[in-house]
PDB file of C-alpha atoms in Angstrom:
ATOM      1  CA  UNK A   1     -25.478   0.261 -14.868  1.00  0.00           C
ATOM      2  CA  UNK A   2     -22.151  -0.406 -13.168  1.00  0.00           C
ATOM      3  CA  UNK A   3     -21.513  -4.400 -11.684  1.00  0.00           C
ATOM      4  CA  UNK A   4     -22.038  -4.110  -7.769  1.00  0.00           C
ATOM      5  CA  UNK A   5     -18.917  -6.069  -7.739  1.00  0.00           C
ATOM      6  CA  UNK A   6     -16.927  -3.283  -9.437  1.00  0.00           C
ATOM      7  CA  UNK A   7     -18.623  -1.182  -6.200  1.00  0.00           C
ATOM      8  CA  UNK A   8     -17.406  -4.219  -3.583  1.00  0.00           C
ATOM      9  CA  UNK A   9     -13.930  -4.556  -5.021  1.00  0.00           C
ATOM     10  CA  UNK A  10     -13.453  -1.211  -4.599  1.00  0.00           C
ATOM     11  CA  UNK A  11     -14.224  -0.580  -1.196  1.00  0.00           C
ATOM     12  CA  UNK A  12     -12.226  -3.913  -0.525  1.00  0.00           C
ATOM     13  CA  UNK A  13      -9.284  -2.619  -2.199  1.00  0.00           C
ATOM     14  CA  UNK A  14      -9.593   0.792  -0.311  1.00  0.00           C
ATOM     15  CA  UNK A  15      -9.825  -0.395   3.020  1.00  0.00           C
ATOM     16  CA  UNK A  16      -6.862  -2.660   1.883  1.00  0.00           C
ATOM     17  CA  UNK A  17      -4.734   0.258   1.036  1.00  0.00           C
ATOM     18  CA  UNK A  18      -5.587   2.576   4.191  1.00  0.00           C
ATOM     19  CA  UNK A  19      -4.468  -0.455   6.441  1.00  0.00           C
ATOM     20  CA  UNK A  20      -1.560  -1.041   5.266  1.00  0.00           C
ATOM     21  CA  UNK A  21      -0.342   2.837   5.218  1.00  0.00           C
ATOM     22  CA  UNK A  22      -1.589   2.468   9.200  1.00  0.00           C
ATOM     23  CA  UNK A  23       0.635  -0.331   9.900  1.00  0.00           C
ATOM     24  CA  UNK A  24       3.753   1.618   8.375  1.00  0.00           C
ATOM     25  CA  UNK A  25       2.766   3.381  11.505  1.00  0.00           C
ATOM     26  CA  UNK A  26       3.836   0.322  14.334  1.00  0.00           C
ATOM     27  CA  UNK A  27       7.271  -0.090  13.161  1.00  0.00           C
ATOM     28  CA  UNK A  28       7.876   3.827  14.751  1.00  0.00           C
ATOM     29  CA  UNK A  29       5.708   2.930  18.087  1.00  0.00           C
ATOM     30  CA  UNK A  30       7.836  -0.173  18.836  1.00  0.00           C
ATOM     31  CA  UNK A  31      10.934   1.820  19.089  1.00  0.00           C
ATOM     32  CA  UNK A  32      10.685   3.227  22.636  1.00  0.00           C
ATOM     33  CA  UNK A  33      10.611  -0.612  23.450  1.00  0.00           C
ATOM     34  CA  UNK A  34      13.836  -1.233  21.852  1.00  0.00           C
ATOM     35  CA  UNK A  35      15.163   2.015  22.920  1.00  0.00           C
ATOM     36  CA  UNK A  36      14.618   1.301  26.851  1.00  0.00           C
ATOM     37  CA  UNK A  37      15.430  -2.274  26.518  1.00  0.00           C
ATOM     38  CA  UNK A  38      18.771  -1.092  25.356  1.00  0.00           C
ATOM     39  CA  UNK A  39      19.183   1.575  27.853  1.00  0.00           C
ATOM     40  CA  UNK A  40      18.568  -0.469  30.569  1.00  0.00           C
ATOM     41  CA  UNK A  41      20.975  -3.175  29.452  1.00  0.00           C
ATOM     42  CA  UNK A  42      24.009  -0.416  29.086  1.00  0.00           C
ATOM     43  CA  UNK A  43      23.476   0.791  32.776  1.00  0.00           C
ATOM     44  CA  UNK A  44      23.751  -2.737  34.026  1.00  0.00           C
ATOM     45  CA  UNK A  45      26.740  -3.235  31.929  1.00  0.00           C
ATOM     46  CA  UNK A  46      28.338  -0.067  33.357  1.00  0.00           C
ATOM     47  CA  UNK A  47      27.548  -1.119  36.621  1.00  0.00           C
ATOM     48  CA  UNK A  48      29.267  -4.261  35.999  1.00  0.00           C
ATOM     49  CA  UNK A  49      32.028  -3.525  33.944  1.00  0.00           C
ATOM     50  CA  UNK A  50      34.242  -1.967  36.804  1.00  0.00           C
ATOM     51  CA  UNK A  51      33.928  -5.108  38.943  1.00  0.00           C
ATOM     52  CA  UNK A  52      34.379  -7.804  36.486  1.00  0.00           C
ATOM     53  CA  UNK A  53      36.354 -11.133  38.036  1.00  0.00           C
ATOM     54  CA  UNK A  54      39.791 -11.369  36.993  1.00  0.00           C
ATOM     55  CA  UNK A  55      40.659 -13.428  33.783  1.00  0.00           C
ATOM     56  CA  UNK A  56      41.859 -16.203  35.190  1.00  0.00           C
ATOM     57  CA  UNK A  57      39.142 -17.510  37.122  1.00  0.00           C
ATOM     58  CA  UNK A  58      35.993 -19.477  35.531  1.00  0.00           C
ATOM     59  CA  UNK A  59      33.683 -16.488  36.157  1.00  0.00           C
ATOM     60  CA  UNK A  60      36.435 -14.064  34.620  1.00  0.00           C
ATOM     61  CA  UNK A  61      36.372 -16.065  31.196  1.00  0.00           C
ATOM     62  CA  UNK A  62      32.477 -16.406  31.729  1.00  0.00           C
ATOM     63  CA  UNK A  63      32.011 -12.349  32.112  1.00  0.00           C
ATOM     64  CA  UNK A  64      34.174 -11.959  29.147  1.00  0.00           C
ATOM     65  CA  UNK A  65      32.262 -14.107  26.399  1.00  0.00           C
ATOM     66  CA  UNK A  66      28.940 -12.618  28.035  1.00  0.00           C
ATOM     67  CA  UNK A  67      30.434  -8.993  27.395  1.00  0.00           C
ATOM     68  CA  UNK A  68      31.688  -9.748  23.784  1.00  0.00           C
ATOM     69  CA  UNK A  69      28.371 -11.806  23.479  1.00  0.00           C
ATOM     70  CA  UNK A  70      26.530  -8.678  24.758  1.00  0.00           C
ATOM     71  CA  UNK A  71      28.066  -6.028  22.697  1.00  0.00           C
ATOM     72  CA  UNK A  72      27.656  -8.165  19.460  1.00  0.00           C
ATOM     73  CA  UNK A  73      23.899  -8.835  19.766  1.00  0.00           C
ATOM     74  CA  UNK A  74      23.118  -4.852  20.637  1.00  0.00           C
ATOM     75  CA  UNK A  75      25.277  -3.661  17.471  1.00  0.00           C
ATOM     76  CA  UNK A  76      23.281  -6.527  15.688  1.00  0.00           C
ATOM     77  CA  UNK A  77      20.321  -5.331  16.822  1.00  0.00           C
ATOM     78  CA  UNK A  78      20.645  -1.709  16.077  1.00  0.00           C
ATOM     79  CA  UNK A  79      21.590  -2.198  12.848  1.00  0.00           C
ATOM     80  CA  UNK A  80      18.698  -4.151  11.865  1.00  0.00           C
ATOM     81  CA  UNK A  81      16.519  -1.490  13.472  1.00  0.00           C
ATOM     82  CA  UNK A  82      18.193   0.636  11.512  1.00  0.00           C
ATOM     83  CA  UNK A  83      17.579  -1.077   8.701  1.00  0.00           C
ATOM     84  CA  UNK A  84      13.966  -1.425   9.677  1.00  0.00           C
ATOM     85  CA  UNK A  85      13.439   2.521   9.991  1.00  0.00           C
ATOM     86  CA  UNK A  86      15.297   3.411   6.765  1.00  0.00           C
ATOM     87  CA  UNK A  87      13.431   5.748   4.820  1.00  0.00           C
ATOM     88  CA  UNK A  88      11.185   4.099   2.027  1.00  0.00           C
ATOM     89  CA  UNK A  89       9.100   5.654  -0.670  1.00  0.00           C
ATOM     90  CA  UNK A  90       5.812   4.565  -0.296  1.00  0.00           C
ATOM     91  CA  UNK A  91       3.084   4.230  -2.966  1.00  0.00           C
ATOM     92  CA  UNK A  92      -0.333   6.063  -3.046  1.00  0.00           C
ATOM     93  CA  UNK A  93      -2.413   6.443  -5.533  1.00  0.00           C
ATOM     94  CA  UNK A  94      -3.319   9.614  -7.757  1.00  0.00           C
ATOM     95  CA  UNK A  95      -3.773  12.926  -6.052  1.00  0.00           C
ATOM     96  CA  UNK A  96      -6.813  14.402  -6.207  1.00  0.00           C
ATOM     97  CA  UNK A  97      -6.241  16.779  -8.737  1.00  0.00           C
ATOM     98  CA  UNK A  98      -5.334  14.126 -10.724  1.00  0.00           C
ATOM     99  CA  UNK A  99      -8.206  11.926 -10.164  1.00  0.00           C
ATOM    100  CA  UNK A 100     -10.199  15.183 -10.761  1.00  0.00           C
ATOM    101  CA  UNK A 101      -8.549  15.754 -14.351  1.00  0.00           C
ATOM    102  CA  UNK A 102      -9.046  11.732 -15.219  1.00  0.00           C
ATOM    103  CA  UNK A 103     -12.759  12.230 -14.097  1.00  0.00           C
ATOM    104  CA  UNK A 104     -13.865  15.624 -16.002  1.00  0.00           C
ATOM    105  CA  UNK A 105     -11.390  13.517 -18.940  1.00  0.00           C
ATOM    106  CA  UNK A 106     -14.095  10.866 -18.967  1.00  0.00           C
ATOM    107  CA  UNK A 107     -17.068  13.191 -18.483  1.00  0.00           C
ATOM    108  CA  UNK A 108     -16.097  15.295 -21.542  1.00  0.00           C
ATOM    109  CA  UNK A 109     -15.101  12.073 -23.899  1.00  0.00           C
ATOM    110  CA  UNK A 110     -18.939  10.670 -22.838  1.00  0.00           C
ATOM    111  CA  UNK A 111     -20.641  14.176 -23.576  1.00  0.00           C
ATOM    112  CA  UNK A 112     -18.927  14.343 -26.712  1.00  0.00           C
ATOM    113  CA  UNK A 113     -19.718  11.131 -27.662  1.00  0.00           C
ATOM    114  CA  UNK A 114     -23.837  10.723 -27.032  1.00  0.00           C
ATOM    115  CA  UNK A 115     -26.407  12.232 -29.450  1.00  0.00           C
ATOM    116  CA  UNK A 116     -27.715  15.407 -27.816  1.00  0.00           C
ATOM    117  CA  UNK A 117     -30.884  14.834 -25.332  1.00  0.00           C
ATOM    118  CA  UNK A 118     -29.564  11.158 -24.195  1.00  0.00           C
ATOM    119  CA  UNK A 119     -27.945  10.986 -20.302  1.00  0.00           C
ATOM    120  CA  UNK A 120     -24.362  10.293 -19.928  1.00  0.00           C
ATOM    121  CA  UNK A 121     -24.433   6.932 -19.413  1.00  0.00           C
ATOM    122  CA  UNK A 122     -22.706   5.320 -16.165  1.00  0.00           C
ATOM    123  CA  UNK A 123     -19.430   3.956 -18.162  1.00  0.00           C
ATOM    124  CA  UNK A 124     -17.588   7.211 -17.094  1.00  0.00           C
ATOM    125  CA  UNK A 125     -17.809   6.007 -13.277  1.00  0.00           C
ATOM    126  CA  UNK A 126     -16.963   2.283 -13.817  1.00  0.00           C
ATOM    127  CA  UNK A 127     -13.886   3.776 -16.062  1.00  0.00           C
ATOM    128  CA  UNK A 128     -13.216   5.545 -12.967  1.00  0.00           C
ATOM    129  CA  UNK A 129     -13.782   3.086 -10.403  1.00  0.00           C
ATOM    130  CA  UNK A 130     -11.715   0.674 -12.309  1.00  0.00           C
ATOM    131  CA  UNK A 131      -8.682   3.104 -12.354  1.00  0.00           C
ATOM    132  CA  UNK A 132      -9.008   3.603  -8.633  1.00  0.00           C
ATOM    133  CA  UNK A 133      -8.890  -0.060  -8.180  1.00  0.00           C
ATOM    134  CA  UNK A 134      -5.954  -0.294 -10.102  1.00  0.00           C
ATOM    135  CA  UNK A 135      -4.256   2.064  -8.055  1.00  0.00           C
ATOM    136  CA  UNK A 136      -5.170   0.860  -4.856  1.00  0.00           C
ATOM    137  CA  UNK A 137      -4.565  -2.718  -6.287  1.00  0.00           C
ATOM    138  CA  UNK A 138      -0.617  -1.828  -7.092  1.00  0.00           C
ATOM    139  CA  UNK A 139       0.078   0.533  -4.275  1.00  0.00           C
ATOM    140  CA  UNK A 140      -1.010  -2.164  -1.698  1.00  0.00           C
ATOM    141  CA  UNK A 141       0.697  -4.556  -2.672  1.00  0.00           C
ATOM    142  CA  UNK A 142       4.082  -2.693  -2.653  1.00  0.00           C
ATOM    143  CA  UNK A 143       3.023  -1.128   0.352  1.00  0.00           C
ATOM    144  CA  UNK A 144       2.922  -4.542   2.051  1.00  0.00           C
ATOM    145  CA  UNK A 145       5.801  -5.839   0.439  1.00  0.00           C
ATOM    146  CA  UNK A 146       7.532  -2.938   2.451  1.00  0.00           C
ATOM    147  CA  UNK A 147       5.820  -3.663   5.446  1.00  0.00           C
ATOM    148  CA  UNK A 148       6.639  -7.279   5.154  1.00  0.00           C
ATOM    149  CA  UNK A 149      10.312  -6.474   5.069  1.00  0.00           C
ATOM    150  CA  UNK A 150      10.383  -3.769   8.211  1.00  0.00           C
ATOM    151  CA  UNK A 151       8.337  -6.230  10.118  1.00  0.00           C
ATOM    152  CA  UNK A 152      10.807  -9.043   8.976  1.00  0.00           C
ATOM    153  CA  UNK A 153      13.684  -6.687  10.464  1.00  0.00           C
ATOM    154  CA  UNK A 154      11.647  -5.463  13.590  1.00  0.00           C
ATOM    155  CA  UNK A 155      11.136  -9.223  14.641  1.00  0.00           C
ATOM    156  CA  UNK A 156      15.215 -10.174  14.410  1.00  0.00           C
ATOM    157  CA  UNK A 157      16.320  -6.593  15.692  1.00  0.00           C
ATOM    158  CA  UNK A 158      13.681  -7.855  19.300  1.00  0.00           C
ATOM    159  CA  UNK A 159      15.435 -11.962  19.291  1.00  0.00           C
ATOM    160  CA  UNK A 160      18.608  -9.891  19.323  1.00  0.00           C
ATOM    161  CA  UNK A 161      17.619  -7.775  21.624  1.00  0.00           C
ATOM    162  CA  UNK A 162      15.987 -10.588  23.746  1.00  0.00           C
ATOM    163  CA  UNK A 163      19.784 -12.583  23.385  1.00  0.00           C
ATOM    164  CA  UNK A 164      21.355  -9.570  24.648  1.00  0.00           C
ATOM    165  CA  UNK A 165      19.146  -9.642  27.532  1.00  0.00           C
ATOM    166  CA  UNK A 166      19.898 -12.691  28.545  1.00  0.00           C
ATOM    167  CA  UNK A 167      23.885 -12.710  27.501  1.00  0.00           C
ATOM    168  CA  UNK A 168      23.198  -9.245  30.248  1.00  0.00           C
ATOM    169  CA  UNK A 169      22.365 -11.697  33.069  1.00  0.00           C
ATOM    170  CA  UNK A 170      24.886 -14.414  32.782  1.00  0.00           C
ATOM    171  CA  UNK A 171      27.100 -11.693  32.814  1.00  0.00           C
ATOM    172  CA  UNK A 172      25.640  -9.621  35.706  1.00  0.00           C
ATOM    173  CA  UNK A 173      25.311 -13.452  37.277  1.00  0.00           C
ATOM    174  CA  UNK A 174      29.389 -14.098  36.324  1.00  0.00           C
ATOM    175  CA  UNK A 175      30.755 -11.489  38.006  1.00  0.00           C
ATOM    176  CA  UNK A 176      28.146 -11.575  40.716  1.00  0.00           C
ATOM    177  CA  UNK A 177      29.340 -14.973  41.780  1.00  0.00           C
ATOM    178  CA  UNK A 178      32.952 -13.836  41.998  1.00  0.00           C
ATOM    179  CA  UNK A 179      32.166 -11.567  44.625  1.00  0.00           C
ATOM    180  CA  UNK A 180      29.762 -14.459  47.226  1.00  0.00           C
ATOM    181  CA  UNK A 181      31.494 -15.096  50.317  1.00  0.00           C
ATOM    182  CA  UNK A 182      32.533 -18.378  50.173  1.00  0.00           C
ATOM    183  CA  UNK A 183      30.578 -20.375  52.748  1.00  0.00           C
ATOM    184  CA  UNK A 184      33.721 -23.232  52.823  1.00  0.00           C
ATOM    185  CA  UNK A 185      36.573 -20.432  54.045  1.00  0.00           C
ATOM    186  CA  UNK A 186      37.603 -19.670  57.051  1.00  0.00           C
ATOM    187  CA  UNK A 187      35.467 -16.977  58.991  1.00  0.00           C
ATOM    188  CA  UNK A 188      32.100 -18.270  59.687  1.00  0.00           C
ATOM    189  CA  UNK A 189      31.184 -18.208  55.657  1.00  0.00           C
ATOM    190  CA  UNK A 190      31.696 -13.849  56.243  1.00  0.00           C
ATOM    191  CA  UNK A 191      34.423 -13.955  53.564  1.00  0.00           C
ATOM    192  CA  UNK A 192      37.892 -13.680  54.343  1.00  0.00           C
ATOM    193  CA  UNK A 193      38.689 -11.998  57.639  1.00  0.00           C
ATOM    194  CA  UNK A 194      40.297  -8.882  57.709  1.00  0.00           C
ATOM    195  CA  UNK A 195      43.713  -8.670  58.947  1.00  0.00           C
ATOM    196  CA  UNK A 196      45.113  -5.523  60.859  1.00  0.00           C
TER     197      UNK A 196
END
């Protein structure tokens, strides 16, 4: 008779393994996030980039640091994504005709083993629950270690991302401001006035 918590362990350990070979699965869906974040940022940039203030004006210094600031968190960011994505072995457990072999292994070892006219006792299945546990056991935690690390990535690669964002707006904002009319000058606060 095999220990019901040989039975519970294993079912624990199984539903163990299966979710962490579905979470490899959310590093891939979060991409599209990243992805339009990043598109979105580039068209504002090339929006901005032909209007930006001259140098040597507050908001021209300001729109520079926000573009070098810009451009360094995105590379940042797609590195670690790339990073995050790159391809990793993962580890299952036995196929099945492997599993199949171990079991008809340990039914042939029991047969040969009892007298003739006694049942094959239930050591055969606790051998092979034990295995499977084993399995499951190791491949889960490597699995996770994995995950670990690609969620690790995932989660700097979106504050980078987030950064970029906002280094986006001050610079959007820098050379924004350049361009007000100027409320003080001459003209009503309509800019300057056009001469002809």
């Amino acid at each position: 008779m095999e220990h019901p918590a040989l039975t519970h362990i294993e079912k624990t350990l199984a539903e163990a393994y299966r979710k962490e070979i579905d979470q490899e699965e959310n590093v891939w869906r979060s991409l599209p996030f990243f992805a339009a974040t990043l598109a979105l940022q580039l068209a504002a940039i090339f929006q901005v980039i032909t209007r930006l203030p001259p140098m040597g004006t507050v908001a021209g210094w300001a729109s520079a640091v926000a573009m070098g600031l810009t451009g360094l968190l995105m590379a940042v960011a797609l590195v670690l994504l790339a990073a995050c994505i790159t391809p990793r072995k993962m580890q299952h457990v036995a196929d099945e005709t492997a599993l199949l072999r171990f079991a008809e292994a340990l039914i042939q070892a029991e047969q040969d083993e009892s007298p003739p006219g006694r049942q094959i006792s239930s050591d055969g299945a606790s051998s092979l629950k034990r295995k499977l546990c084993e399995q499951y056991a190791v491949a889960t935690e490597y699995n996770r270690s994995i995950r670990r690390r690609r969620d690790k990535l995932r989660a700097y690669a979106g504050l980078c991302v987030l950064a970029s964002v906002m280094t986006t707006l001050l610079l959007v904002t820098a050379a924004s401001v350049h361009y007000f009319p100027r409320w003080s000058n001459a003209g009503g606060g309509h800019g300057p006035a056009c001469e002809g």
